[in-house]
mmCIF file of C-alpha atoms in Angstrom:
data_model
loop_
_atom_site.group_PDB
_atom_site.id
_atom_site.type_symbol
_atom_site.label_atom_id
_atom_site.label_comp_id
_atom_site.label_asym_id
_atom_site.label_seq_id
_atom_site.Cartn_x
_atom_site.Cartn_y
_atom_site.Cartn_z
ATOM 1 C CA UNK A 1 -81.655 61.258 27.203
ATOM 2 C CA UNK A 2 -80.473 64.874 27.084
ATOM 3 C CA UNK A 3 -77.761 65.486 24.504
ATOM 4 C CA UNK A 4 -75.336 68.376 24.830
ATOM 5 C CA UNK A 5 -74.819 68.220 21.053
ATOM 6 C CA UNK A 6 -77.388 70.928 20.468
ATOM 7 C CA UNK A 7 -77.586 73.877 18.049
ATOM 8 C CA UNK A 8 -79.087 75.882 20.892
ATOM 9 C CA UNK A 9 -76.188 75.201 23.243
ATOM 10 C CA UNK A 10 -73.679 75.702 20.431
ATOM 11 C CA UNK A 11 -75.293 79.059 19.789
ATOM 12 C CA UNK A 12 -74.877 80.017 23.427
ATOM 13 C CA UNK A 13 -71.220 79.068 23.673
ATOM 14 C CA UNK A 14 -70.523 80.791 20.339
ATOM 15 C CA UNK A 15 -71.413 84.084 22.017
ATOM 16 C CA UNK A 16 -67.881 83.822 23.403
ATOM 17 C CA UNK A 17 -64.974 84.151 20.985
ATOM 18 C CA UNK A 18 -61.610 82.401 20.892
ATOM 19 C CA UNK A 19 -60.144 85.612 22.322
ATOM 20 C CA UNK A 20 -62.521 85.357 25.284
ATOM 21 C CA UNK A 21 -61.415 81.783 25.923
ATOM 22 C CA UNK A 22 -57.742 82.713 25.585
ATOM 23 C CA UNK A 23 -58.245 85.557 28.050
ATOM 24 C CA UNK A 24 -59.852 83.195 30.558
ATOM 25 C CA UNK A 25 -56.790 80.968 30.572
ATOM 26 C CA UNK A 26 -54.179 83.741 30.723
ATOM 27 C CA UNK A 27 -52.890 84.086 34.293
ATOM 28 C CA UNK A 28 -50.247 85.705 36.455
ATOM 29 C CA UNK A 29 -48.703 84.047 39.513
ATOM 30 C CA UNK A 30 -47.964 86.191 42.567
ATOM 31 C CA UNK A 31 -45.533 84.849 45.150
ATOM 32 C CA UNK A 32 -41.987 84.633 46.514
ATOM 33 C CA UNK A 33 -39.820 83.683 43.528
ATOM 34 C CA UNK A 34 -36.062 83.846 43.066
ATOM 35 C CA UNK A 35 -34.298 85.354 40.054
ATOM 36 C CA UNK A 36 -34.757 82.075 38.143
ATOM 37 C CA UNK A 37 -38.524 82.127 38.792
ATOM 38 C CA UNK A 38 -38.334 79.251 41.264
ATOM 39 C CA UNK A 39 -40.703 79.293 44.224
ATOM 40 C CA UNK A 40 -38.983 79.882 47.567
ATOM 41 C CA UNK A 41 -40.917 77.519 49.814
ATOM 42 C CA UNK A 42 -38.261 77.898 52.518
ATOM 43 C CA UNK A 43 -39.430 81.412 53.392
ATOM 44 C CA UNK A 44 -42.732 80.368 54.947
ATOM 45 C CA UNK A 45 -40.908 78.079 57.361
ATOM 46 C CA UNK A 46 -39.140 80.974 59.072
ATOM 47 C CA UNK A 47 -40.887 84.243 58.147
ATOM 48 C CA UNK A 48 -44.372 85.662 58.569
ATOM 49 C CA UNK A 49 -46.410 86.806 55.582
ATOM 50 C CA UNK A 50 -45.618 90.446 56.362
ATOM 51 C CA UNK A 51 -41.883 89.733 56.609
ATOM 52 C CA UNK A 52 -41.977 87.861 53.297
ATOM 53 C CA UNK A 53 -43.804 90.736 51.606
ATOM 54 C CA UNK A 54 -41.328 93.277 52.982
ATOM 55 C CA UNK A 55 -38.340 91.122 52.061
ATOM 56 C CA UNK A 56 -38.503 92.007 48.379
ATOM 57 C CA UNK A 57 -39.006 88.489 47.042
ATOM 58 C CA UNK A 58 -42.667 88.833 46.005
ATOM 59 C CA UNK A 59 -42.774 88.902 42.220
ATOM 60 C CA UNK A 60 -45.254 88.373 39.407
ATOM 61 C CA UNK A 61 -44.708 85.629 36.842
ATOM 62 C CA UNK A 62 -46.511 86.756 33.691
ATOM 63 C CA UNK A 63 -47.655 85.111 30.466
ATOM 64 C CA UNK A 64 -48.878 81.852 31.959
ATOM 65 C CA UNK A 65 -51.688 79.610 30.796
ATOM 66 C CA UNK A 66 -53.760 77.506 33.151
ATOM 67 C CA UNK A 67 -54.180 73.866 32.174
ATOM 68 C CA UNK A 68 -56.562 72.619 34.850
ATOM 69 C CA UNK A 69 -60.002 73.598 36.046
ATOM 70 C CA UNK A 70 -58.734 74.993 39.334
ATOM 71 C CA UNK A 71 -62.228 75.482 40.701
ATOM 72 C CA UNK A 72 -62.818 71.742 40.927
ATOM 73 C CA UNK A 73 -62.686 70.466 44.499
ATOM 74 C CA UNK A 74 -61.465 67.089 43.223
ATOM 75 C CA UNK A 75 -58.397 68.568 41.557
ATOM 76 C CA UNK A 76 -55.470 68.859 43.972
ATOM 77 C CA UNK A 77 -53.067 70.368 41.467
ATOM 78 C CA UNK A 78 -53.021 73.778 39.864
ATOM 79 C CA UNK A 79 -50.857 73.661 36.746
ATOM 80 C CA UNK A 80 -49.594 76.730 34.903
ATOM 81 C CA UNK A 81 -47.317 76.701 31.865
ATOM 82 C CA UNK A 82 -45.257 79.671 30.689
ATOM 83 C CA UNK A 83 -45.994 80.645 27.097
ATOM 84 C CA UNK A 84 -42.503 82.164 26.930
ATOM 85 C CA UNK A 85 -40.248 79.465 28.374
ATOM 86 C CA UNK A 86 -42.509 76.420 28.590
ATOM 87 C CA UNK A 87 -41.735 76.109 32.296
ATOM 88 C CA UNK A 88 -44.411 74.397 34.404
ATOM 89 C CA UNK A 89 -45.589 75.556 37.796
ATOM 90 C CA UNK A 90 -47.425 72.860 39.769
ATOM 91 C CA UNK A 91 -48.946 74.160 42.959
ATOM 92 C CA UNK A 92 -50.048 71.918 45.780
ATOM 93 C CA UNK A 93 -50.375 72.150 49.555
ATOM 94 C CA UNK A 94 -48.034 74.772 50.973
ATOM 95 C CA UNK A 95 -47.311 76.015 47.457
ATOM 96 C CA UNK A 96 -50.964 76.941 47.033
ATOM 97 C CA UNK A 97 -50.784 78.788 50.321
ATOM 98 C CA UNK A 98 -47.789 80.831 49.193
ATOM 99 C CA UNK A 99 -48.792 81.587 45.623
ATOM 100 C CA UNK A 100 -51.791 83.491 44.413
ATOM 101 C CA UNK A 101 -52.916 83.720 40.834
ATOM 102 C CA UNK A 102 -55.118 86.146 38.993
ATOM 103 C CA UNK A 103 -56.406 86.632 35.483
ATOM 104 C CA UNK A 104 -53.843 88.661 33.529
ATOM 105 C CA UNK A 105 -56.278 91.220 32.135
ATOM 106 C CA UNK A 106 -57.906 91.597 35.558
ATOM 107 C CA UNK A 107 -54.515 92.385 37.098
ATOM 108 C CA UNK A 108 -53.960 95.153 34.549
ATOM 109 C CA UNK A 109 -57.307 96.682 35.516
ATOM 110 C CA UNK A 110 -56.459 96.441 39.223
ATOM 111 C CA UNK A 111 -53.220 98.359 38.633
ATOM 112 C CA UNK A 112 -55.205 101.176 36.979
ATOM 113 C CA UNK A 113 -58.116 101.306 39.413
ATOM 114 C CA UNK A 114 -56.091 100.895 42.618
ATOM 115 C CA UNK A 115 -52.414 101.804 42.099
ATOM 116 C CA UNK A 116 -51.739 101.349 45.821
ATOM 117 C CA UNK A 117 -52.301 97.604 45.361
ATOM 118 C CA UNK A 118 -48.765 96.821 44.296
ATOM 119 C CA UNK A 119 -47.803 93.209 43.626
ATOM 120 C CA UNK A 120 -46.402 92.652 47.170
ATOM 121 C CA UNK A 121 -49.396 94.353 48.822
ATOM 122 C CA UNK A 122 -51.904 92.430 46.719
ATOM 123 C CA UNK A 123 -50.117 89.169 47.521
ATOM 124 C CA UNK A 124 -50.140 89.983 51.237
ATOM 125 C CA UNK A 125 -53.842 90.859 51.153
ATOM 126 C CA UNK A 126 -54.620 87.499 49.553
ATOM 127 C CA UNK A 127 -52.299 85.576 51.867
ATOM 128 C CA UNK A 128 -53.926 87.027 54.975
ATOM 129 C CA UNK A 129 -57.483 86.431 53.766
ATOM 130 C CA UNK A 130 -57.419 83.220 51.703
ATOM 131 C CA UNK A 131 -56.354 79.772 52.836
ATOM 132 C CA UNK A 132 -55.274 78.543 49.416
ATOM 133 C CA UNK A 133 -54.929 79.691 45.831
ATOM 134 C CA UNK A 134 -58.438 78.758 44.718
ATOM 135 C CA UNK A 135 -60.509 80.662 47.246
ATOM 136 C CA UNK A 136 -62.087 84.081 47.158
ATOM 137 C CA UNK A 137 -61.567 86.842 49.669
ATOM 138 C CA UNK A 138 -64.578 87.196 51.944
ATOM 139 C CA UNK A 139 -66.572 90.434 51.972
ATOM 140 C CA UNK A 140 -65.722 91.113 48.321
ATOM 141 C CA UNK A 141 -68.655 91.214 45.896
ATOM 142 C CA UNK A 142 -67.381 89.439 42.788
ATOM 143 C CA UNK A 143 -70.910 88.905 41.357
ATOM 144 C CA UNK A 144 -72.279 85.461 40.579
ATOM 145 C CA UNK A 145 -71.563 83.171 37.656
ATOM 146 C CA UNK A 146 -73.449 79.962 36.927
ATOM 147 C CA UNK A 147 -71.526 76.759 37.569
ATOM 148 C CA UNK A 148 -72.953 75.563 34.232
ATOM 149 C CA UNK A 149 -70.320 77.620 32.395
ATOM 150 C CA UNK A 150 -67.456 76.017 34.287
ATOM 151 C CA UNK A 151 -65.169 77.528 36.892
ATOM 152 C CA UNK A 152 -62.635 79.878 35.382
ATOM 153 C CA UNK A 153 -60.339 82.444 36.917
ATOM 154 C CA UNK A 154 -62.495 85.492 36.372
ATOM 155 C CA UNK A 155 -62.781 86.942 39.882
ATOM 156 C CA UNK A 156 -66.314 85.571 40.111
ATOM 157 C CA UNK A 157 -68.293 83.597 42.668
ATOM 158 C CA UNK A 158 -69.571 80.303 41.263
ATOM 159 C CA UNK A 159 -73.058 79.206 42.267
ATOM 160 C CA UNK A 160 -75.755 76.752 41.240
ATOM 161 C CA UNK A 161 -78.880 78.374 39.826
ATOM 162 C CA UNK A 162 -81.538 75.750 39.136
ATOM 163 C CA UNK A 163 -83.848 78.171 37.310
ATOM 164 C CA UNK A 164 -81.054 79.255 34.991
ATOM 165 C CA UNK A 165 -79.999 75.655 34.443
ATOM 166 C CA UNK A 166 -83.602 74.798 33.501
ATOM 167 C CA UNK A 167 -83.673 77.608 30.949
ATOM 168 C CA UNK A 168 -80.479 76.284 29.387
ATOM 169 C CA UNK A 169 -82.003 72.793 29.278
ATOM 170 C CA UNK A 170 -85.076 74.253 27.540
ATOM 171 C CA UNK A 171 -82.831 75.858 24.915
ATOM 172 C CA UNK A 172 -81.083 72.538 24.331
ATOM 173 C CA UNK A 173 -84.388 70.644 24.023
ATOM 174 C CA UNK A 174 -85.885 72.985 21.428
ATOM 175 C CA UNK A 175 -82.630 73.058 19.447
ATOM 176 C CA UNK A 176 -82.724 76.766 18.771
ATOM 177 C CA UNK A 177 -81.529 80.012 20.250
ATOM 178 C CA UNK A 178 -83.662 83.132 19.959
ATOM 179 C CA UNK A 179 -82.450 86.722 20.187
ATOM 180 C CA UNK A 180 -84.268 86.951 23.512
ATOM 181 C CA UNK A 181 -82.313 83.924 24.741
ATOM 182 C CA UNK A 182 -79.039 85.522 23.683
ATOM 183 C CA UNK A 183 -79.799 88.782 25.447
ATOM 184 C CA UNK A 184 -80.987 87.067 28.626
ATOM 185 C CA UNK A 185 -78.015 84.715 28.771
ATOM 186 C CA UNK A 186 -75.391 87.353 27.993
ATOM 187 C CA UNK A 187 -76.619 90.459 29.838
ATOM 188 C CA UNK A 188 -79.468 89.090 31.988
ATOM 189 C CA UNK A 189 -79.771 86.154 34.369
ATOM 190 C CA UNK A 190 -77.158 84.099 32.507
ATOM 191 C CA UNK A 191 -74.383 86.559 33.407
ATOM 192 C CA UNK A 192 -72.282 85.323 30.499
ATOM 193 C CA UNK A 193 -70.800 88.816 30.283
ATOM 194 C CA UNK A 194 -68.626 87.934 33.286
ATOM 195 C CA UNK A 195 -66.537 85.754 30.963
ATOM 196 C CA UNK A 196 -66.143 88.261 28.115
ATOM 197 C CA UNK A 197 -62.619 89.646 27.800
ATOM 198 C CA UNK A 198 -62.589 93.048 29.538
ATOM 199 C CA UNK A 199 -60.623 94.936 26.912
ATOM 200 C CA UNK A 200 -62.888 94.802 23.849
ATOM 201 C CA UNK A 201 -63.508 98.551 23.689
ATOM 202 C CA UNK A 202 -66.591 99.285 21.499
ATOM 203 C CA UNK A 203 -64.722 101.624 19.165
ATOM 204 C CA UNK A 204 -66.215 100.184 15.977
ATOM 205 C CA UNK A 205 -69.748 100.369 17.397
ATOM 206 C CA UNK A 206 -69.195 104.032 18.276
ATOM 207 C CA UNK A 207 -68.049 104.915 14.774
ATOM 208 C CA UNK A 208 -70.879 102.907 13.218
ATOM 209 C CA UNK A 209 -73.402 104.820 15.319
ATOM 210 C CA UNK A 210 -71.718 108.112 14.438
ATOM 211 C CA UNK A 211 -71.994 107.363 10.719
ATOM 212 C CA UNK A 212 -75.649 106.401 11.039
ATOM 213 C CA UNK A 213 -76.487 109.721 12.689
ATOM 214 C CA UNK A 214 -74.299 111.833 10.400
ATOM 215 C CA UNK A 215 -77.247 113.216 8.423
ATOM 216 C CA UNK A 216 -79.121 114.196 11.565
ATOM 217 C CA UNK A 217 -76.070 115.884 13.023
ATOM 218 C CA UNK A 218 -75.489 117.773 9.796
ATOM 219 C CA UNK A 219 -78.978 119.230 10.107
ATOM 220 C CA UNK A 220 -78.236 120.089 13.725
ATOM 221 C CA UNK A 221 -75.028 121.880 12.806
ATOM 222 C CA UNK A 222 -76.886 123.922 10.197
ATOM 223 C CA UNK A 223 -79.426 124.831 12.832
ATOM 224 C CA UNK A 224 -76.645 126.427 14.828
ATOM 225 C CA UNK A 225 -76.386 129.175 12.226
ATOM 226 C CA UNK A 226 -80.055 130.030 12.440
ATOM 227 C CA UNK A 227 -81.524 132.430 14.984
ATOM 228 C CA UNK A 228 -83.441 130.775 17.775
ATOM 229 C CA UNK A 229 -87.143 130.495 17.060
ATOM 230 C CA UNK A 230 -87.750 131.264 20.725
ATOM 231 C CA UNK A 231 -85.853 134.543 20.437
ATOM 232 C CA UNK A 232 -87.951 135.593 17.448
ATOM 233 C CA UNK A 233 -91.157 135.305 19.414
ATOM 234 C CA UNK A 234 -91.808 138.571 21.203
ATOM 235 C CA UNK A 235 -92.509 137.980 24.850
ATOM 236 C CA UNK A 236 -91.755 134.275 24.582
ATOM 237 C CA UNK A 237 -91.465 132.565 27.938
ATOM 238 C CA UNK A 238 -87.903 131.414 28.577
ATOM 239 C CA UNK A 239 -87.019 128.425 30.682
ATOM 240 C CA UNK A 240 -84.580 128.715 33.540
ATOM 241 C CA UNK A 241 -82.022 126.692 31.554
ATOM 242 C CA UNK A 242 -81.880 129.336 28.832
ATOM 243 C CA UNK A 243 -80.670 131.939 31.325
ATOM 244 C CA UNK A 244 -77.781 129.811 32.649
ATOM 245 C CA UNK A 245 -74.329 131.013 31.502
ATOM 246 C CA UNK A 246 -72.587 128.652 29.093
ATOM 247 C CA UNK A 247 -69.679 127.879 31.455
ATOM 248 C CA UNK A 248 -72.099 126.848 34.208
ATOM 249 C CA UNK A 249 -74.104 124.849 31.677
ATOM 250 C CA UNK A 250 -70.949 122.963 30.713
ATOM 251 C CA UNK A 251 -70.315 122.016 34.344
ATOM 252 C CA UNK A 252 -73.871 120.700 34.589
ATOM 253 C CA UNK A 253 -73.502 118.741 31.367
ATOM 254 C CA UNK A 254 -70.373 117.004 32.626
ATOM 255 C CA UNK A 255 -72.536 115.187 35.189
ATOM 256 C CA UNK A 256 -75.261 114.126 32.753
ATOM 257 C CA UNK A 257 -75.175 110.891 30.751
ATOM 258 C CA UNK A 258 -75.086 111.387 26.959
ATOM 259 C CA UNK A 259 -78.709 110.276 26.512
ATOM 260 C CA UNK A 260 -79.862 113.036 28.884
ATOM 261 C CA UNK A 261 -77.842 115.623 26.974
ATOM 262 C CA UNK A 262 -79.467 114.646 23.701
ATOM 263 C CA UNK A 263 -82.894 114.863 25.328
ATOM 264 C CA UNK A 264 -82.003 118.308 26.671
ATOM 265 C CA UNK A 265 -80.991 119.453 23.188
ATOM 266 C CA UNK A 266 -84.442 118.573 21.906
ATOM 267 C CA UNK A 267 -86.263 120.872 24.344
ATOM 268 C CA UNK A 268 -85.745 124.030 22.293
ATOM 269 C CA UNK A 269 -83.708 125.481 19.466
ATOM 270 C CA UNK A 270 -81.873 127.640 21.994
ATOM 271 C CA UNK A 271 -80.794 124.573 23.970
ATOM 272 C CA UNK A 272 -79.737 122.894 20.736
ATOM 273 C CA UNK A 273 -77.658 125.951 19.853
ATOM 274 C CA UNK A 274 -76.118 126.041 23.328
ATOM 275 C CA UNK A 275 -75.481 122.349 23.924
ATOM 276 C CA UNK A 276 -74.671 120.799 20.563
ATOM 277 C CA UNK A 277 -70.992 121.866 20.591
ATOM 278 C CA UNK A 278 -70.693 120.485 24.137
ATOM 279 C CA UNK A 279 -72.009 116.981 23.445
ATOM 280 C CA UNK A 280 -68.666 115.364 22.683
ATOM 281 C CA UNK A 281 -66.492 116.972 25.399
ATOM 282 C CA UNK A 282 -69.295 116.534 27.930
ATOM 283 C CA UNK A 283 -69.551 112.824 27.102
ATOM 284 C CA UNK A 284 -65.800 112.460 27.644
ATOM 285 C CA UNK A 285 -66.037 114.266 30.997
ATOM 286 C CA UNK A 286 -68.973 112.097 32.029
ATOM 287 C CA UNK A 287 -66.982 108.951 31.258
ATOM 288 C CA UNK A 288 -63.983 110.253 33.195
ATOM 289 C CA UNK A 289 -66.149 111.024 36.231
ATOM 290 C CA UNK A 290 -68.494 108.026 36.144
ATOM 291 C CA UNK A 291 -67.022 105.268 33.928
ATOM 292 C CA UNK A 292 -63.223 105.702 34.054
ATOM 293 C CA UNK A 293 -62.683 102.075 33.037
ATOM 294 C CA UNK A 294 -64.168 102.879 29.621
ATOM 295 C CA UNK A 295 -61.453 105.423 28.807
ATOM 296 C CA UNK A 296 -58.390 104.129 26.963
ATOM 297 C CA UNK A 297 -55.633 103.197 29.438
ATOM 298 C CA UNK A 298 -52.583 105.487 29.356
ATOM 299 C CA UNK A 299 -50.316 102.662 28.198
ATOM 300 C CA UNK A 300 -49.930 98.896 28.040
ATOM 301 C CA UNK A 301 -51.505 96.169 25.894
ATOM 302 C CA UNK A 302 -55.086 97.312 26.517
ATOM 303 C CA UNK A 303 -54.263 100.813 25.242
ATOM 304 C CA UNK A 304 -52.646 99.237 22.191
ATOM 305 C CA UNK A 305 -55.838 97.266 21.524
ATOM 306 C CA UNK A 306 -57.916 100.454 21.771
ATOM 307 C CA UNK A 307 -55.624 102.320 19.373
ATOM 308 C CA UNK A 308 -55.438 99.450 16.893
ATOM 309 C CA UNK A 309 -59.230 99.234 16.732
ATOM 310 C CA UNK A 310 -59.522 102.957 16.147
ATOM 311 C CA UNK A 311 -56.830 102.937 13.485
ATOM 312 C CA UNK A 312 -58.583 100.037 11.787
ATOM 313 C CA UNK A 313 -61.914 101.846 11.801
ATOM 314 C CA UNK A 314 -60.303 104.953 10.338
ATOM 315 C CA UNK A 315 -58.701 102.860 7.589
ATOM 316 C CA UNK A 316 -55.195 103.745 8.725
ATOM 317 C CA UNK A 317 -52.736 101.027 7.876
ATOM 318 C CA UNK A 318 -49.941 101.612 10.381
ATOM 319 C CA UNK A 319 -50.648 101.273 14.154
ATOM 320 C CA UNK A 320 -47.919 103.884 14.749
ATOM 321 C CA UNK A 321 -49.575 106.491 12.532
ATOM 322 C CA UNK A 322 -48.920 109.927 14.066
ATOM 323 C CA UNK A 323 -52.356 111.216 13.053
ATOM 324 C CA UNK A 324 -53.941 109.361 15.939
ATOM 325 C CA UNK A 325 -55.615 111.910 18.214
ATOM 326 C CA UNK A 326 -58.458 111.616 20.705
ATOM 327 C CA UNK A 327 -59.677 115.144 19.975
ATOM 328 C CA UNK A 328 -62.065 114.057 17.220
ATOM 329 C CA UNK A 329 -63.098 110.728 18.740
ATOM 330 C CA UNK A 330 -66.926 110.267 18.866
ATOM 331 C CA UNK A 331 -67.143 110.203 22.658
ATOM 332 C CA UNK A 332 -70.920 110.590 22.805
ATOM 333 C CA UNK A 333 -71.514 107.536 20.646
ATOM 334 C CA UNK A 334 -68.738 105.676 22.433
ATOM 335 C CA UNK A 335 -70.293 106.336 25.865
ATOM 336 C CA UNK A 336 -73.622 104.929 24.698
ATOM 337 C CA UNK A 337 -71.891 101.899 23.139
ATOM 338 C CA UNK A 338 -70.047 101.255 26.423
ATOM 339 C CA UNK A 339 -73.347 101.093 28.306
ATOM 340 C CA UNK A 340 -74.426 98.256 25.992
ATOM 341 C CA UNK A 341 -71.096 96.416 25.889
ATOM 342 C CA UNK A 342 -70.687 93.142 27.849
ATOM 343 C CA UNK A 343 -66.930 93.678 27.763
ATOM 344 C CA UNK A 344 -67.127 97.129 29.357
ATOM 345 C CA UNK A 345 -69.636 95.831 31.888
ATOM 346 C CA UNK A 346 -67.125 93.180 32.923
ATOM 347 C CA UNK A 347 -64.320 95.731 32.944
ATOM 348 C CA UNK A 348 -66.385 97.926 35.268
ATOM 349 C CA UNK A 349 -67.067 94.940 37.546
ATOM 350 C CA UNK A 350 -63.358 94.185 37.898
ATOM 351 C CA UNK A 351 -62.631 97.883 38.443
ATOM 352 C CA UNK A 352 -65.109 97.866 41.332
ATOM 353 C CA UNK A 353 -63.531 94.708 42.765
ATOM 354 C CA UNK A 354 -60.157 96.479 42.742
ATOM 355 C CA UNK A 355 -61.614 99.383 44.728
ATOM 356 C CA UNK A 356 -63.166 96.926 47.198
ATOM 357 C CA UNK A 357 -59.802 95.209 47.649
ATOM 358 C CA UNK A 358 -58.101 98.552 48.175
ATOM 359 C CA UNK A 359 -60.612 99.533 50.866
ATOM 360 C CA UNK A 360 -60.175 96.149 52.551
ATOM 361 C CA UNK A 361 -56.393 96.580 52.591
ATOM 362 C CA UNK A 362 -56.796 99.969 54.258
ATOM 363 C CA UNK A 363 -59.318 98.608 56.757
ATOM 364 C CA UNK A 364 -57.027 95.746 57.745
ATOM 365 C CA UNK A 365 -54.013 98.024 58.032
ATOM 366 C CA UNK A 366 -52.020 96.205 55.380
ATOM 367 C CA UNK A 367 -48.915 98.358 54.870
ATOM 368 C CA UNK A 368 -47.963 100.045 51.628
ATOM 369 C CA UNK A 369 -45.278 97.984 49.929
#
């Protein structure tokens, strides 16, 4: 008989932290609520969805925790409890039709990626495309998550994958979890990254990488004060890149990933001299143009988490320390760390979902609200 009490399975589930689990259960309700946060079920009896959305009663109830596996088809109730007031919201039947819910951290990302999706407009989009509160909107690519991990509110399609399930069974039977297993389950076929909290910015990893390469970069900075070996060679053949003005070179660098910039620096001492000072600002520009979800949000709890991590890494004791500045942040190392981060991968997925929802709202002519 197969036992789920397995070191291998325990090792898999331990790849998620308590913060990941807490994030999974943190939800926001979207619907027509009065000033006392009571659901106005009377509205649907006389008004259309559009009239309800335009009526000003669509609100968001924040800081809720889900207490049922809402993806189960045998569970007719969706129960949410307010962490602030203790009030319960039990949704069934017409209530499920009127109220949508979304992961709290996902909603914050949606507001950044697609500001036009206000709470009323997002509610109306869901109401017009989903029959109840547990469905997904068609034509939106949420990416797939294995049903083995349970059905959580992560903006993900749940599917059965027999090959993946067999691999998990194999891990349980041999009672061990290899590094290859971890990598495959988290970032490969297991897609466990879909359940990692999408606000764990890899600040510490960036600083760790920066410290490890400090000696190399010191040598590089010294090389900047030396004349180019190429220029000392009479009649040396120059590449086309050497002749490009520095301002044009900077524009080119802004569209190159950090790894390509480093490779370009290694082509010649002249390129090293030209590009080394541009590595950090170019990495920041590349993130802004290609991975905007990796940049610290302008405000809100996710920005606070980014700042607190940075302050911790820099050994600053007060989160409000005025010395905090992004000018000297190791953007090149941070960009590389983001490419390896399951959290940033999930954040990027949700960002893309927000853009898909925004395009769908425009396509369907859902009005700005």
